[in-house]
């Protein structure tokens, strides 16, 4: 109210307070540094981040197993110059990408797409609409329950937070 009573020339400006980024943001910014670091010295067309992202895309597009991914990386590292910075296996590459905060949650679903086994229905073992069982029958000594179908839920909040972290995208977000 006081600011409204002040004349136009007397308006007080709020000081801009810069804060240190939180732990997640710091990890994210460290990952962005990997986008500038080449896979090997004098490499001009691939960074550590772009290489891992491209190999992840190939793994996904061709439904490769983790072992298949590891074999491709092993072969690629053997033809790259010594001292290359390519992550040595799927686990290392996945942990490198984790700071992106773009994980997902697996949710079991009915094979007939009737319902999700989520929240209050998380403990159910058969669909309440079509009565189809949630899990495949166990064979042999397997103790692990395997659902017929799974949904991968990608939460939107971390993705929006990442968009707001970049000075290039923040102006388009408001």
mmCIF file with all atom_site columns, C-alpha atoms in Angstrom:
data_model
loop_
_atom_site.group_PDB
_atom_site.id
_atom_site.type_symbol
_atom_site.label_atom_id
_atom_site.label_alt_id
_atom_site.label_comp_id
_atom_site.label_asym_id
_atom_site.label_entity_id
_atom_site.label_seq_id
_atom_site.pdbx_PDB_ins_code
_atom_site.Cartn_x
_atom_site.Cartn_y
_atom_site.Cartn_z
_atom_site.occupancy
_atom_site.B_iso_or_equiv
_atom_site.pdbx_formal_charge
_atom_site.auth_seq_id
_atom_site.auth_comp_id
_atom_site.auth_asym_id
_atom_site.auth_atom_id
_atom_site.pdbx_PDB_model_num
ATOM 1   C CA . UNK A 1 1   ? 0.000   0.000   0.000   1.00 0.00 ? 1   UNK A CA 1
ATOM 2   C CA . UNK A 1 2   ? 2.877   2.368   0.852   1.00 0.00 ? 2   UNK A CA 1
ATOM 3   C CA . UNK A 1 3   ? 4.492   1.716   -2.513  1.00 0.00 ? 3   UNK A CA 1
ATOM 4   C CA . UNK A 1 4   ? 1.265   2.779   -4.189  1.00 0.00 ? 4   UNK A CA 1
ATOM 5   C CA . UNK A 1 5   ? 1.284   6.109   -2.327  1.00 0.00 ? 5   UNK A CA 1
ATOM 6   C CA . UNK A 1 6   ? 4.862   6.900   -3.315  1.00 0.00 ? 6   UNK A CA 1
ATOM 7   C CA . UNK A 1 7   ? 5.397   9.006   -6.347  1.00 0.00 ? 7   UNK A CA 1
ATOM 8   C CA . UNK A 1 8   ? 6.743   7.331   -9.468  1.00 0.00 ? 8   UNK A CA 1
ATOM 9   C CA . UNK A 1 9   ? 10.264  8.624   -8.873  1.00 0.00 ? 9   UNK A CA 1
ATOM 10  C CA . UNK A 1 10  ? 10.384  7.319   -5.293  1.00 0.00 ? 10  UNK A CA 1
ATOM 11  C CA . UNK A 1 11  ? 9.587   3.626   -5.858  1.00 0.00 ? 11  UNK A CA 1
ATOM 12  C CA . UNK A 1 12  ? 11.873  1.354   -3.847  1.00 0.00 ? 12  UNK A CA 1
ATOM 13  C CA . UNK A 1 13  ? 13.539  -1.486  -5.708  1.00 0.00 ? 13  UNK A CA 1
ATOM 14  C CA . UNK A 1 14  ? 13.929  -4.883  -4.092  1.00 0.00 ? 14  UNK A CA 1
ATOM 15  C CA . UNK A 1 15  ? 17.514  -6.098  -4.068  1.00 0.00 ? 15  UNK A CA 1
ATOM 16  C CA . UNK A 1 16  ? 18.221  -9.268  -6.048  1.00 0.00 ? 16  UNK A CA 1
ATOM 17  C CA . UNK A 1 17  ? 19.521  -11.953 -3.727  1.00 0.00 ? 17  UNK A CA 1
ATOM 18  C CA . UNK A 1 18  ? 21.514  -14.689 -5.382  1.00 0.00 ? 18  UNK A CA 1
ATOM 19  C CA . UNK A 1 19  ? 21.307  -18.075 -3.740  1.00 0.00 ? 19  UNK A CA 1
ATOM 20  C CA . UNK A 1 20  ? 23.584  -21.055 -4.062  1.00 0.00 ? 20  UNK A CA 1
ATOM 21  C CA . UNK A 1 21  ? 21.939  -23.831 -6.098  1.00 0.00 ? 21  UNK A CA 1
ATOM 22  C CA . UNK A 1 22  ? 20.592  -26.802 -4.165  1.00 0.00 ? 22  UNK A CA 1
ATOM 23  C CA . UNK A 1 23  ? 22.230  -30.240 -4.397  1.00 0.00 ? 23  UNK A CA 1
ATOM 24  C CA . UNK A 1 24  ? 20.056  -31.421 -7.313  1.00 0.00 ? 24  UNK A CA 1
ATOM 25  C CA . UNK A 1 25  ? 20.689  -28.243 -9.276  1.00 0.00 ? 25  UNK A CA 1
ATOM 26  C CA . UNK A 1 26  ? 24.434  -28.515 -8.645  1.00 0.00 ? 26  UNK A CA 1
ATOM 27  C CA . UNK A 1 27  ? 24.462  -32.086 -9.985  1.00 0.00 ? 27  UNK A CA 1
ATOM 28  C CA . UNK A 1 28  ? 22.470  -30.936 -13.006 1.00 0.00 ? 28  UNK A CA 1
ATOM 29  C CA . UNK A 1 29  ? 24.906  -28.115 -13.747 1.00 0.00 ? 29  UNK A CA 1
ATOM 30  C CA . UNK A 1 30  ? 27.814  -30.567 -13.429 1.00 0.00 ? 30  UNK A CA 1
ATOM 31  C CA . UNK A 1 31  ? 26.083  -32.739 -16.023 1.00 0.00 ? 31  UNK A CA 1
ATOM 32  C CA . UNK A 1 32  ? 25.796  -29.737 -18.328 1.00 0.00 ? 32  UNK A CA 1
ATOM 33  C CA . UNK A 1 33  ? 29.572  -29.344 -18.088 1.00 0.00 ? 33  UNK A CA 1
ATOM 34  C CA . UNK A 1 34  ? 29.791  -32.849 -19.581 1.00 0.00 ? 34  UNK A CA 1
ATOM 35  C CA . UNK A 1 35  ? 27.984  -31.485 -22.627 1.00 0.00 ? 35  UNK A CA 1
ATOM 36  C CA . UNK A 1 36  ? 31.042  -29.304 -23.268 1.00 0.00 ? 36  UNK A CA 1
ATOM 37  C CA . UNK A 1 37  ? 33.656  -31.980 -22.543 1.00 0.00 ? 37  UNK A CA 1
ATOM 38  C CA . UNK A 1 38  ? 34.683  -33.943 -25.662 1.00 0.00 ? 38  UNK A CA 1
ATOM 39  C CA . UNK A 1 39  ? 34.736  -37.757 -25.626 1.00 0.00 ? 39  UNK A CA 1
ATOM 40  C CA . UNK A 1 40  ? 38.468  -37.590 -26.313 1.00 0.00 ? 40  UNK A CA 1
ATOM 41  C CA . UNK A 1 41  ? 40.958  -34.771 -26.738 1.00 0.00 ? 41  UNK A CA 1
ATOM 42  C CA . UNK A 1 42  ? 40.564  -32.900 -30.047 1.00 0.00 ? 42  UNK A CA 1
ATOM 43  C CA . UNK A 1 43  ? 37.153  -34.499 -30.736 1.00 0.00 ? 43  UNK A CA 1
ATOM 44  C CA . UNK A 1 44  ? 34.970  -31.795 -32.244 1.00 0.00 ? 44  UNK A CA 1
ATOM 45  C CA . UNK A 1 45  ? 31.653  -33.491 -32.985 1.00 0.00 ? 45  UNK A CA 1
ATOM 46  C CA . UNK A 1 46  ? 30.782  -35.480 -29.832 1.00 0.00 ? 46  UNK A CA 1
ATOM 47  C CA . UNK A 1 47  ? 30.676  -34.644 -26.140 1.00 0.00 ? 47  UNK A CA 1
ATOM 48  C CA . UNK A 1 48  ? 30.485  -37.115 -23.248 1.00 0.00 ? 48  UNK A CA 1
ATOM 49  C CA . UNK A 1 49  ? 26.809  -36.278 -22.782 1.00 0.00 ? 49  UNK A CA 1
ATOM 50  C CA . UNK A 1 50  ? 25.835  -36.445 -26.469 1.00 0.00 ? 50  UNK A CA 1
ATOM 51  C CA . UNK A 1 51  ? 27.576  -39.812 -26.879 1.00 0.00 ? 51  UNK A CA 1
ATOM 52  C CA . UNK A 1 52  ? 25.837  -41.390 -23.909 1.00 0.00 ? 52  UNK A CA 1
ATOM 53  C CA . UNK A 1 53  ? 22.484  -39.948 -25.021 1.00 0.00 ? 53  UNK A CA 1
ATOM 54  C CA . UNK A 1 54  ? 22.923  -41.310 -28.559 1.00 0.00 ? 54  UNK A CA 1
ATOM 55  C CA . UNK A 1 55  ? 23.870  -44.791 -27.341 1.00 0.00 ? 55  UNK A CA 1
ATOM 56  C CA . UNK A 1 56  ? 20.884  -44.753 -24.950 1.00 0.00 ? 56  UNK A CA 1
ATOM 57  C CA . UNK A 1 57  ? 18.669  -43.905 -27.923 1.00 0.00 ? 57  UNK A CA 1
ATOM 58  C CA . UNK A 1 58  ? 20.089  -46.825 -29.915 1.00 0.00 ? 58  UNK A CA 1
ATOM 59  C CA . UNK A 1 59  ? 19.551  -49.126 -26.916 1.00 0.00 ? 59  UNK A CA 1
ATOM 60  C CA . UNK A 1 60  ? 15.938  -48.004 -26.637 1.00 0.00 ? 60  UNK A CA 1
ATOM 61  C CA . UNK A 1 61  ? 15.142  -48.028 -30.373 1.00 0.00 ? 61  UNK A CA 1
ATOM 62  C CA . UNK A 1 62  ? 16.498  -51.554 -30.833 1.00 0.00 ? 62  UNK A CA 1
ATOM 63  C CA . UNK A 1 63  ? 15.389  -52.947 -27.480 1.00 0.00 ? 63  UNK A CA 1
ATOM 64  C CA . UNK A 1 64  ? 18.936  -53.894 -26.465 1.00 0.00 ? 64  UNK A CA 1
ATOM 65  C CA . UNK A 1 65  ? 19.617  -55.488 -23.134 1.00 0.00 ? 65  UNK A CA 1
ATOM 66  C CA . UNK A 1 66  ? 22.079  -53.988 -20.684 1.00 0.00 ? 66  UNK A CA 1
ATOM 67  C CA . UNK A 1 67  ? 24.555  -56.691 -21.706 1.00 0.00 ? 67  UNK A CA 1
ATOM 68  C CA . UNK A 1 68  ? 24.128  -55.663 -25.360 1.00 0.00 ? 68  UNK A CA 1
ATOM 69  C CA . UNK A 1 69  ? 24.730  -52.038 -24.421 1.00 0.00 ? 69  UNK A CA 1
ATOM 70  C CA . UNK A 1 70  ? 27.873  -53.018 -22.507 1.00 0.00 ? 70  UNK A CA 1
ATOM 71  C CA . UNK A 1 71  ? 29.205  -54.980 -25.515 1.00 0.00 ? 71  UNK A CA 1
ATOM 72  C CA . UNK A 1 72  ? 28.699  -51.984 -27.829 1.00 0.00 ? 72  UNK A CA 1
ATOM 73  C CA . UNK A 1 73  ? 30.483  -49.689 -25.355 1.00 0.00 ? 73  UNK A CA 1
ATOM 74  C CA . UNK A 1 74  ? 33.323  -52.189 -24.917 1.00 0.00 ? 74  UNK A CA 1
ATOM 75  C CA . UNK A 1 75  ? 33.797  -52.296 -28.690 1.00 0.00 ? 75  UNK A CA 1
ATOM 76  C CA . UNK A 1 76  ? 33.546  -48.494 -29.058 1.00 0.00 ? 76  UNK A CA 1
ATOM 77  C CA . UNK A 1 77  ? 36.101  -47.916 -26.289 1.00 0.00 ? 77  UNK A CA 1
ATOM 78  C CA . UNK A 1 78  ? 38.498  -50.324 -28.030 1.00 0.00 ? 78  UNK A CA 1
ATOM 79  C CA . UNK A 1 79  ? 38.495  -48.243 -31.225 1.00 0.00 ? 79  UNK A CA 1
ATOM 80  C CA . UNK A 1 80  ? 38.595  -44.833 -29.532 1.00 0.00 ? 80  UNK A CA 1
ATOM 81  C CA . UNK A 1 81  ? 41.946  -43.231 -28.646 1.00 0.00 ? 81  UNK A CA 1
ATOM 82  C CA . UNK A 1 82  ? 43.501  -44.032 -25.273 1.00 0.00 ? 82  UNK A CA 1
ATOM 83  C CA . UNK A 1 83  ? 42.288  -41.747 -22.497 1.00 0.00 ? 83  UNK A CA 1
ATOM 84  C CA . UNK A 1 84  ? 38.769  -41.429 -23.947 1.00 0.00 ? 84  UNK A CA 1
ATOM 85  C CA . UNK A 1 85  ? 36.021  -40.329 -21.560 1.00 0.00 ? 85  UNK A CA 1
ATOM 86  C CA . UNK A 1 86  ? 33.275  -42.679 -22.718 1.00 0.00 ? 86  UNK A CA 1
ATOM 87  C CA . UNK A 1 87  ? 31.537  -44.321 -19.759 1.00 0.00 ? 87  UNK A CA 1
ATOM 88  C CA . UNK A 1 88  ? 32.622  -47.946 -19.457 1.00 0.00 ? 88  UNK A CA 1
ATOM 89  C CA . UNK A 1 89  ? 29.218  -49.640 -19.070 1.00 0.00 ? 89  UNK A CA 1
ATOM 90  C CA . UNK A 1 90  ? 25.461  -49.162 -18.789 1.00 0.00 ? 90  UNK A CA 1
ATOM 91  C CA . UNK A 1 91  ? 25.546  -48.682 -15.018 1.00 0.00 ? 91  UNK A CA 1
ATOM 92  C CA . UNK A 1 92  ? 28.132  -45.873 -15.230 1.00 0.00 ? 92  UNK A CA 1
ATOM 93  C CA . UNK A 1 93  ? 26.259  -44.178 -18.085 1.00 0.00 ? 93  UNK A CA 1
ATOM 94  C CA . UNK A 1 94  ? 22.945  -44.440 -16.247 1.00 0.00 ? 94  UNK A CA 1
ATOM 95  C CA . UNK A 1 95  ? 24.446  -42.934 -13.095 1.00 0.00 ? 95  UNK A CA 1
ATOM 96  C CA . UNK A 1 96  ? 25.882  -40.117 -15.233 1.00 0.00 ? 96  UNK A CA 1
ATOM 97  C CA . UNK A 1 97  ? 22.399  -39.317 -16.577 1.00 0.00 ? 97  UNK A CA 1
ATOM 98  C CA . UNK A 1 98  ? 20.648  -39.594 -13.201 1.00 0.00 ? 98  UNK A CA 1
ATOM 99  C CA . UNK A 1 99  ? 21.162  -35.886 -12.294 1.00 0.00 ? 99  UNK A CA 1
ATOM 100 C CA . UNK A 1 100 ? 18.841  -34.982 -15.161 1.00 0.00 ? 100 UNK A CA 1
ATOM 101 C CA . UNK A 1 101 ? 16.057  -35.965 -12.792 1.00 0.00 ? 101 UNK A CA 1
ATOM 102 C CA . UNK A 1 102 ? 14.125  -37.558 -15.603 1.00 0.00 ? 102 UNK A CA 1
ATOM 103 C CA . UNK A 1 103 ? 13.401  -40.853 -13.921 1.00 0.00 ? 103 UNK A CA 1
ATOM 104 C CA . UNK A 1 104 ? 10.156  -42.713 -14.072 1.00 0.00 ? 104 UNK A CA 1
ATOM 105 C CA . UNK A 1 105 ? 7.912   -44.777 -11.887 1.00 0.00 ? 105 UNK A CA 1
ATOM 106 C CA . UNK A 1 106 ? 6.786   -48.262 -12.920 1.00 0.00 ? 106 UNK A CA 1
ATOM 107 C CA . UNK A 1 107 ? 3.110   -48.951 -12.301 1.00 0.00 ? 107 UNK A CA 1
ATOM 108 C CA . UNK A 1 108 ? 1.528   -52.353 -12.961 1.00 0.00 ? 108 UNK A CA 1
ATOM 109 C CA . UNK A 1 109 ? -1.568  -52.253 -15.170 1.00 0.00 ? 109 UNK A CA 1
ATOM 110 C CA . UNK A 1 110 ? -4.226  -54.720 -16.217 1.00 0.00 ? 110 UNK A CA 1
ATOM 111 C CA . UNK A 1 111 ? -3.269  -56.487 -19.485 1.00 0.00 ? 111 UNK A CA 1
ATOM 112 C CA . UNK A 1 112 ? -6.647  -55.391 -20.867 1.00 0.00 ? 112 UNK A CA 1
ATOM 113 C CA . UNK A 1 113 ? -5.996  -51.763 -19.850 1.00 0.00 ? 113 UNK A CA 1
ATOM 114 C CA . UNK A 1 114 ? -8.929  -51.744 -17.416 1.00 0.00 ? 114 UNK A CA 1
ATOM 115 C CA . UNK A 1 115 ? -7.127  -50.359 -14.378 1.00 0.00 ? 115 UNK A CA 1
ATOM 116 C CA . UNK A 1 116 ? -3.876  -49.275 -12.767 1.00 0.00 ? 116 UNK A CA 1
ATOM 117 C CA . UNK A 1 117 ? -2.536  -51.030 -9.690  1.00 0.00 ? 117 UNK A CA 1
ATOM 118 C CA . UNK A 1 118 ? -1.719  -47.720 -8.061  1.00 0.00 ? 118 UNK A CA 1
ATOM 119 C CA . UNK A 1 119 ? -2.443  -45.845 -4.819  1.00 0.00 ? 119 UNK A CA 1
ATOM 120 C CA . UNK A 1 120 ? -5.440  -47.515 -3.164  1.00 0.00 ? 120 UNK A CA 1
ATOM 121 C CA . UNK A 1 121 ? -5.325  -50.388 -5.710  1.00 0.00 ? 121 UNK A CA 1
ATOM 122 C CA . UNK A 1 122 ? -1.590  -51.071 -5.315  1.00 0.00 ? 122 UNK A CA 1
ATOM 123 C CA . UNK A 1 123 ? -2.093  -54.262 -3.285  1.00 0.00 ? 123 UNK A CA 1
ATOM 124 C CA . UNK A 1 124 ? -4.742  -55.857 -5.535  1.00 0.00 ? 124 UNK A CA 1
ATOM 125 C CA . UNK A 1 125 ? -3.811  -59.050 -7.411  1.00 0.00 ? 125 UNK A CA 1
ATOM 126 C CA . UNK A 1 126 ? -6.579  -59.136 -10.006 1.00 0.00 ? 126 UNK A CA 1
ATOM 127 C CA . UNK A 1 127 ? -8.446  -56.558 -12.061 1.00 0.00 ? 127 UNK A CA 1
ATOM 128 C CA . UNK A 1 128 ? -11.728 -55.413 -10.534 1.00 0.00 ? 128 UNK A CA 1
ATOM 129 C CA . UNK A 1 129 ? -13.297 -55.032 -14.023 1.00 0.00 ? 129 UNK A CA 1
ATOM 130 C CA . UNK A 1 130 ? -12.246 -58.086 -16.046 1.00 0.00 ? 130 UNK A CA 1
ATOM 131 C CA . UNK A 1 131 ? -10.886 -60.270 -13.190 1.00 0.00 ? 131 UNK A CA 1
ATOM 132 C CA . UNK A 1 132 ? -7.602  -60.891 -15.068 1.00 0.00 ? 132 UNK A CA 1
ATOM 133 C CA . UNK A 1 133 ? -4.699  -61.733 -12.805 1.00 0.00 ? 133 UNK A CA 1
ATOM 134 C CA . UNK A 1 134 ? -2.075  -59.045 -12.240 1.00 0.00 ? 134 UNK A CA 1
ATOM 135 C CA . UNK A 1 135 ? 0.936   -61.389 -12.189 1.00 0.00 ? 135 UNK A CA 1
ATOM 136 C CA . UNK A 1 136 ? 2.141   -64.100 -14.538 1.00 0.00 ? 136 UNK A CA 1
ATOM 137 C CA . UNK A 1 137 ? 2.130   -67.614 -13.086 1.00 0.00 ? 137 UNK A CA 1
ATOM 138 C CA . UNK A 1 138 ? 5.380   -68.507 -11.360 1.00 0.00 ? 138 UNK A CA 1
ATOM 139 C CA . UNK A 1 139 ? 7.466   -71.124 -13.090 1.00 0.00 ? 139 UNK A CA 1
ATOM 140 C CA . UNK A 1 140 ? 10.143  -73.186 -11.429 1.00 0.00 ? 140 UNK A CA 1
ATOM 141 C CA . UNK A 1 141 ? 11.634  -71.746 -8.276  1.00 0.00 ? 141 UNK A CA 1
ATOM 142 C CA . UNK A 1 142 ? 11.146  -68.107 -9.218  1.00 0.00 ? 142 UNK A CA 1
ATOM 143 C CA . UNK A 1 143 ? 10.069  -66.091 -6.216  1.00 0.00 ? 143 UNK A CA 1
ATOM 144 C CA . UNK A 1 144 ? 9.689   -62.786 -8.021  1.00 0.00 ? 144 UNK A CA 1
ATOM 145 C CA . UNK A 1 145 ? 6.222   -61.737 -9.079  1.00 0.00 ? 145 UNK A CA 1
ATOM 146 C CA . UNK A 1 146 ? 6.172   -60.478 -12.667 1.00 0.00 ? 146 UNK A CA 1
ATOM 147 C CA . UNK A 1 147 ? 3.280   -58.301 -13.806 1.00 0.00 ? 147 UNK A CA 1
ATOM 148 C CA . UNK A 1 148 ? 1.692   -58.903 -17.202 1.00 0.00 ? 148 UNK A CA 1
ATOM 149 C CA . UNK A 1 149 ? 1.972   -55.226 -18.140 1.00 0.00 ? 149 UNK A CA 1
ATOM 150 C CA . UNK A 1 150 ? 3.710   -52.162 -16.728 1.00 0.00 ? 150 UNK A CA 1
ATOM 151 C CA . UNK A 1 151 ? 3.197   -48.494 -17.336 1.00 0.00 ? 151 UNK A CA 1
ATOM 152 C CA . UNK A 1 152 ? 6.107   -46.087 -17.045 1.00 0.00 ? 152 UNK A CA 1
ATOM 153 C CA . UNK A 1 153 ? 4.989   -42.823 -15.509 1.00 0.00 ? 153 UNK A CA 1
ATOM 154 C CA . UNK A 1 154 ? 7.214   -39.817 -16.189 1.00 0.00 ? 154 UNK A CA 1
ATOM 155 C CA . UNK A 1 155 ? 6.427   -37.106 -13.599 1.00 0.00 ? 155 UNK A CA 1
ATOM 156 C CA . UNK A 1 156 ? 6.174   -33.638 -15.119 1.00 0.00 ? 156 UNK A CA 1
ATOM 157 C CA . UNK A 1 157 ? 7.474   -31.609 -12.158 1.00 0.00 ? 157 UNK A CA 1
ATOM 158 C CA . UNK A 1 158 ? 11.196  -32.452 -12.582 1.00 0.00 ? 158 UNK A CA 1
ATOM 159 C CA . UNK A 1 159 ? 10.946  -31.793 -16.317 1.00 0.00 ? 159 UNK A CA 1
ATOM 160 C CA . UNK A 1 160 ? 9.451   -28.352 -15.734 1.00 0.00 ? 160 UNK A CA 1
ATOM 161 C CA . UNK A 1 161 ? 12.092  -27.606 -13.112 1.00 0.00 ? 161 UNK A CA 1
ATOM 162 C CA . UNK A 1 162 ? 14.814  -28.409 -15.659 1.00 0.00 ? 162 UNK A CA 1
ATOM 163 C CA . UNK A 1 163 ? 13.228  -26.077 -18.203 1.00 0.00 ? 163 UNK A CA 1
ATOM 164 C CA . UNK A 1 164 ? 13.204  -23.265 -15.639 1.00 0.00 ? 164 UNK A CA 1
ATOM 165 C CA . UNK A 1 165 ? 16.908  -23.836 -14.865 1.00 0.00 ? 165 UNK A CA 1
ATOM 166 C CA . UNK A 1 166 ? 18.039  -22.822 -18.329 1.00 0.00 ? 166 UNK A CA 1
ATOM 167 C CA . UNK A 1 167 ? 18.280  -19.129 -19.199 1.00 0.00 ? 167 UNK A CA 1
ATOM 168 C CA . UNK A 1 168 ? 17.452  -20.001 -22.826 1.00 0.00 ? 168 UNK A CA 1
ATOM 169 C CA . UNK A 1 169 ? 14.194  -21.769 -22.031 1.00 0.00 ? 169 UNK A CA 1
ATOM 170 C CA . UNK A 1 170 ? 12.960  -19.795 -19.026 1.00 0.00 ? 170 UNK A CA 1
ATOM 171 C CA . UNK A 1 171 ? 11.878  -16.847 -21.162 1.00 0.00 ? 171 UNK A CA 1
ATOM 172 C CA . UNK A 1 172 ? 9.611   -19.193 -23.129 1.00 0.00 ? 172 UNK A CA 1
ATOM 173 C CA . UNK A 1 173 ? 8.136   -20.762 -19.980 1.00 0.00 ? 173 UNK A CA 1
ATOM 174 C CA . UNK A 1 174 ? 6.268   -17.758 -18.627 1.00 0.00 ? 174 UNK A CA 1
#
